[in-house]
């Protein structure tokens, strides 16, 4: 099933989150897509309560610590999220890597902790504009996967290919190019599944970076793209509903 995930980043208080849901939920009712809202920690509880009765929309967080509890001021642990009914968590988003010093080692710890508490992590990988210009896209992504996925189960996992130059920039990656890179990631995952003797379950691989109502249909028409991770356009309930309700070619 296609995964359509919204990443609200640092937007919306509780009242705004509830107003959004009221408008958004009817627009996607009965959808056969897996819909996911990754919202600020502070909006999780109110949305969880509402979604328990609405159904059809899952909740995700945008980061998680690797310990279950402890002296880690300012952090949120996996059991704190599952206690709220959270099922997914974004790990290693490029904004965390860029502004908060996130490393592949820590990404790896977070992925393992999330999985061991029953959360499905969404691992973000992607190259900078400079790396792309230098022809380093493939090597960079393979290195992020190699380091991030040590000891991580290759089931109960979603990967998002998010070229950094496409995030929040309005410059979407061409669908064919996103398809090519995602195909490469899929090959690597199935190789890692083989060498690690892990079941060849399908790991869903999303595209993220300036996904909008006017490019979603072309992106989702690509055979390797299993879904999208949407920032800016997920903040507007009508835009995000249009993305959820993308149209498939006849
Ligand atoms: P964007 O963000 O859709 O605003 O480009 C995507 C993301 O950061 O996940």
Short mmCIF file of C-alpha atoms and ligand atoms in Angstrom, two decimals:
data_model
loop_
_atom_site.label_atom_id
_atom_site.label_comp_id
_atom_site.label_asym_id
_atom_site.label_seq_id
_atom_site.Cartn_x
_atom_site.Cartn_y
_atom_site.Cartn_z
CA UNK A 1 0.00 0.00 0.00
CA UNK A 2 1.29 3.47 -0.87
CA UNK A 3 2.47 5.52 2.11
CA UNK A 4 1.61 9.21 2.09
CA UNK A 5 3.33 10.86 5.04
CA UNK A 6 3.11 14.48 6.13
CA UNK A 7 5.94 16.07 8.07
CA UNK A 8 4.68 19.18 9.81
CA UNK A 9 8.14 20.02 11.15
CA UNK A 10 7.88 22.80 13.80
CA UNK A 11 4.37 23.95 12.86
CA UNK A 12 0.94 23.99 14.50
CA UNK A 13 -0.16 24.14 18.12
CA UNK A 14 -2.90 21.88 19.52
CA UNK A 15 -5.81 24.04 18.36
CA UNK A 16 -4.38 24.35 14.86
CA UNK A 17 -3.73 20.62 14.72
CA UNK A 18 -7.32 19.81 15.66
CA UNK A 19 -8.73 22.32 13.16
CA UNK A 20 -6.54 20.76 10.46
CA UNK A 21 -7.79 17.28 11.26
CA UNK A 22 -11.39 18.37 11.15
CA UNK A 23 -10.93 19.64 7.61
CA UNK A 24 -8.54 16.93 6.42
CA UNK A 25 -10.17 13.72 7.71
CA UNK A 26 -13.37 13.92 5.62
CA UNK A 27 -11.34 14.67 2.47
CA UNK A 28 -9.44 11.38 2.78
CA UNK A 29 -12.11 9.19 4.37
CA UNK A 30 -12.17 5.73 2.85
CA UNK A 31 -8.77 6.17 1.17
CA UNK A 32 -6.86 2.97 0.46
CA UNK A 33 -3.55 4.75 1.04
CA UNK A 34 -1.60 4.55 4.27
CA UNK A 35 -1.87 8.09 5.61
CA UNK A 36 0.51 9.30 8.20
CA UNK A 37 0.90 12.62 10.03
CA UNK A 38 4.30 13.26 11.64
CA UNK A 39 3.59 16.16 13.96
CA UNK A 40 5.39 18.04 16.75
CA UNK A 41 5.57 16.15 20.06
CA UNK A 42 3.20 18.70 21.62
CA UNK A 43 0.38 17.89 19.18
CA UNK A 44 0.60 14.10 19.45
CA UNK A 45 -1.68 13.60 22.46
CA UNK A 46 -4.66 15.61 21.20
CA UNK A 47 -4.45 14.13 17.73
CA UNK A 48 -4.10 10.59 19.10
CA UNK A 49 -7.29 11.03 21.06
CA UNK A 50 -9.21 12.23 18.00
CA UNK A 51 -7.72 9.66 15.66
CA UNK A 52 -8.75 6.83 17.95
CA UNK A 53 -12.32 7.48 16.80
CA UNK A 54 -11.63 8.78 13.26
CA UNK A 55 -9.39 5.90 12.11
CA UNK A 56 -7.58 5.67 8.78
CA UNK A 57 -4.80 8.11 9.73
CA UNK A 58 -1.72 7.05 11.68
CA UNK A 59 0.50 9.24 13.84
CA UNK A 60 4.23 9.70 13.65
CA UNK A 61 6.83 11.66 15.61
CA UNK A 62 9.79 13.49 14.09
CA UNK A 63 12.58 12.14 16.28
CA UNK A 64 13.15 9.70 19.14
CA UNK A 65 15.89 9.02 21.68
CA UNK A 66 17.46 5.56 21.91
CA UNK A 67 17.12 4.98 25.66
CA UNK A 68 13.80 4.01 27.24
CA UNK A 69 14.32 6.53 30.07
CA UNK A 70 17.13 8.34 31.83
CA UNK A 71 18.87 11.62 32.47
CA UNK A 72 18.54 13.06 28.94
CA UNK A 73 17.06 16.51 29.41
CA UNK A 74 14.84 17.55 26.53
CA UNK A 75 14.55 14.11 24.93
CA UNK A 76 11.58 11.84 24.20
CA UNK A 77 11.87 8.05 24.48
CA UNK A 78 10.28 5.28 22.39
CA UNK A 79 7.90 4.11 25.16
CA UNK A 80 6.71 7.71 25.65
CA UNK A 81 5.65 7.71 22.00
CA UNK A 82 4.02 4.29 21.96
CA UNK A 83 2.15 5.26 25.15
CA UNK A 84 0.44 7.97 23.06
CA UNK A 85 -0.46 5.59 20.25
CA UNK A 86 2.33 6.76 17.95
CA UNK A 87 3.29 4.11 15.38
CA UNK A 88 5.93 5.79 13.20
CA UNK A 89 8.92 8.04 13.72
CA UNK A 90 11.11 9.98 11.28
CA UNK A 91 14.80 9.31 11.90
CA UNK A 92 17.78 11.14 10.43
CA UNK A 93 15.88 13.89 8.64
CA UNK A 94 18.36 16.16 6.85
CA UNK A 95 17.32 19.11 9.03
CA UNK A 96 18.38 17.12 12.11
CA UNK A 97 21.63 16.18 10.41
CA UNK A 98 22.28 19.75 9.23
CA UNK A 99 21.20 21.85 12.24
CA UNK A 100 21.48 19.48 15.19
CA UNK A 101 24.62 17.50 14.45
CA UNK A 102 22.85 14.20 13.82
CA UNK A 103 25.33 11.48 12.84
CA UNK A 104 24.86 8.12 11.13
CA UNK A 105 25.88 6.43 14.41
CA UNK A 106 23.06 8.13 16.30
CA UNK A 107 20.65 7.50 13.47
CA UNK A 108 21.55 3.83 13.85
CA UNK A 109 20.86 3.87 17.62
CA UNK A 110 17.50 5.57 17.09
CA UNK A 111 16.45 3.11 14.38
CA UNK A 112 17.22 0.09 16.57
CA UNK A 113 15.48 1.58 19.62
CA UNK A 114 12.39 2.52 17.60
CA UNK A 115 12.07 -0.97 16.15
CA UNK A 116 12.61 -2.72 19.46
CA UNK A 117 9.68 -0.77 20.93
CA UNK A 118 7.39 -1.56 18.02
CA UNK A 119 7.68 1.77 16.20
CA UNK A 120 8.26 1.81 12.44
CA UNK A 121 11.08 4.25 11.70
CA UNK A 122 11.26 6.30 8.49
CA UNK A 123 14.95 6.63 7.72
CA UNK A 124 15.77 9.71 5.62
CA UNK A 125 18.74 9.71 3.28
CA UNK A 126 19.79 12.09 0.52
CA UNK A 127 22.58 14.10 -1.02
CA UNK A 128 23.39 17.82 -1.02
CA UNK A 129 23.48 19.87 -4.24
CA UNK A 130 27.28 19.88 -4.02
CA UNK A 131 27.51 16.11 -3.68
CA UNK A 132 25.22 15.73 -6.69
CA UNK A 133 27.36 18.10 -8.77
CA UNK A 134 30.46 16.14 -7.83
CA UNK A 135 28.88 12.85 -8.86
CA UNK A 136 28.79 11.59 -5.27
CA UNK A 137 25.03 10.99 -4.97
CA UNK A 138 25.15 7.19 -5.11
CA UNK A 139 28.22 6.81 -2.89
CA UNK A 140 26.80 9.15 -0.26
CA UNK A 141 23.46 7.38 -0.06
CA UNK A 142 25.04 3.94 0.07
CA UNK A 143 27.29 5.12 2.90
CA UNK A 144 24.30 6.53 4.82
CA UNK A 145 22.53 3.18 4.42
CA UNK A 146 25.58 1.11 5.33
CA UNK A 147 26.22 3.03 8.54
CA UNK A 148 22.63 3.71 9.48
CA UNK A 149 21.38 0.16 9.05
CA UNK A 150 23.96 -1.84 11.04
CA UNK A 151 21.95 -4.29 13.15
CA UNK A 152 18.64 -2.81 12.00
CA UNK A 153 15.84 -5.19 10.99
CA UNK A 154 15.06 -4.85 7.29
CA UNK A 155 11.37 -5.28 7.98
CA UNK A 156 9.27 -2.79 9.92
CA UNK A 157 11.23 -0.06 8.18
CA UNK A 158 10.46 2.72 5.73
CA UNK A 159 13.14 4.64 3.86
CA UNK A 160 12.69 8.12 2.41
CA UNK A 161 14.95 9.39 -0.36
CA UNK A 162 15.06 13.14 0.19
CA UNK A 163 17.62 15.00 -1.92
CA UNK A 164 18.52 17.96 0.29
CA UNK A 165 18.49 20.41 -2.62
CA UNK A 166 14.83 19.53 -3.25
CA UNK A 167 13.62 20.04 0.34
CA UNK A 168 11.63 23.22 0.84
CA UNK A 169 13.18 24.65 -2.32
CA UNK A 170 10.34 24.22 -4.79
CA UNK A 171 12.78 22.29 -7.02
CA UNK A 172 11.38 18.79 -7.10
CA UNK A 173 13.63 16.01 -8.27
CA UNK A 174 12.52 14.80 -11.71
CA UNK A 175 10.31 11.74 -11.25
CA UNK A 176 12.60 9.61 -13.46
CA UNK A 177 15.64 10.55 -11.39
CA UNK A 178 13.87 9.92 -8.07
CA UNK A 179 12.79 6.58 -9.52
CA UNK A 180 16.38 5.74 -10.49
CA UNK A 181 17.85 6.53 -7.07
CA UNK A 182 15.05 4.71 -5.25
CA UNK A 183 15.66 1.69 -7.48
CA UNK A 184 19.29 1.79 -6.40
CA UNK A 185 18.30 1.94 -2.71
CA UNK A 186 15.95 -1.01 -3.23
CA UNK A 187 18.75 -3.06 -4.78
CA UNK A 188 21.00 -2.28 -1.84
CA UNK A 189 18.31 -3.24 0.66
CA UNK A 190 17.68 -6.57 -1.02
CA UNK A 191 21.45 -7.20 -1.06
CA UNK A 192 21.65 -6.41 2.67
CA UNK A 193 18.68 -8.71 3.29
CA UNK A 194 20.50 -11.51 1.49
CA UNK A 195 23.86 -11.12 3.22
CA UNK A 196 22.19 -10.61 6.59
CA UNK A 197 19.97 -13.65 6.09
CA UNK A 198 16.93 -11.49 6.68
CA UNK A 199 13.52 -12.12 5.13
CA UNK A 200 13.16 -10.50 1.71
CA UNK A 201 10.20 -8.44 2.91
CA UNK A 202 9.53 -5.31 1.00
CA UNK A 203 10.82 -2.16 2.63
CA UNK A 204 8.79 0.73 1.31
CA UNK A 205 10.82 3.56 -0.16
CA UNK A 206 9.37 7.06 -0.37
CA UNK A 207 10.41 10.19 -2.22
CA UNK A 208 10.51 13.54 -0.39
CA UNK A 209 11.39 17.09 -1.45
CA UNK A 210 8.90 19.71 -2.71
CA UNK A 211 6.12 17.20 -3.32
CA UNK A 212 3.03 19.21 -4.27
CA UNK A 213 -0.48 18.67 -5.64
CA UNK A 214 0.80 19.42 -9.14
CA UNK A 215 3.63 16.88 -9.21
CA UNK A 216 2.25 14.03 -7.08
CA UNK A 217 0.57 12.18 -9.95
CA UNK A 218 3.79 12.04 -11.99
CA UNK A 219 5.84 10.93 -8.99
CA UNK A 220 3.44 8.17 -8.00
CA UNK A 221 3.31 6.93 -11.61
CA UNK A 222 6.93 5.80 -11.20
CA UNK A 223 7.26 2.07 -10.52
CA UNK A 224 9.93 2.30 -7.78
CA UNK A 225 8.26 5.07 -5.73
CA UNK A 226 6.15 3.55 -2.95
CA UNK A 227 4.95 6.84 -1.49
CA UNK A 228 5.99 10.33 -0.46
CA UNK A 229 7.14 12.31 2.57
CA UNK A 230 5.68 15.80 2.32
CA UNK A 231 6.72 18.90 4.26
CA UNK A 232 5.32 22.28 3.19
CA UNK A 233 2.35 20.96 1.21
CA UNK A 234 1.24 18.80 4.16
CA UNK A 235 0.52 21.94 6.21
CA UNK A 236 -2.56 22.75 4.15
CA UNK A 237 -5.30 20.14 4.61
CA UNK A 238 -6.65 20.55 1.06
CA UNK A 239 -3.23 20.32 -0.57
CA UNK A 240 -2.31 17.29 1.48
CA UNK A 241 -5.65 15.61 0.77
CA UNK A 242 -5.05 16.12 -2.95
CA UNK A 243 -1.67 14.45 -2.52
CA UNK A 244 -3.22 11.53 -0.62
CA UNK A 245 -5.84 11.21 -3.37
CA UNK A 246 -3.26 11.19 -6.18
CA UNK A 247 -4.51 9.94 -9.51
CA UNK A 248 -3.16 6.86 -11.12
CA UNK A 249 -2.64 6.67 -14.88
CA UNK A 250 -5.44 4.82 -16.71
P1 LIG B 1 9.21 19.84 1.62
O1 LIG B 1 9.85 19.01 2.84
O2 LIG B 1 8.04 19.01 1.12
O3 LIG B 1 8.78 21.14 2.21
O4 LIG B 1 10.26 19.96 0.58
C1 LIG B 1 10.03 17.62 2.76
C2 LIG B 1 10.71 17.10 4.00
O5 LIG B 1 11.57 17.79 4.56
O6 LIG B 1 10.40 15.99 4.47
#
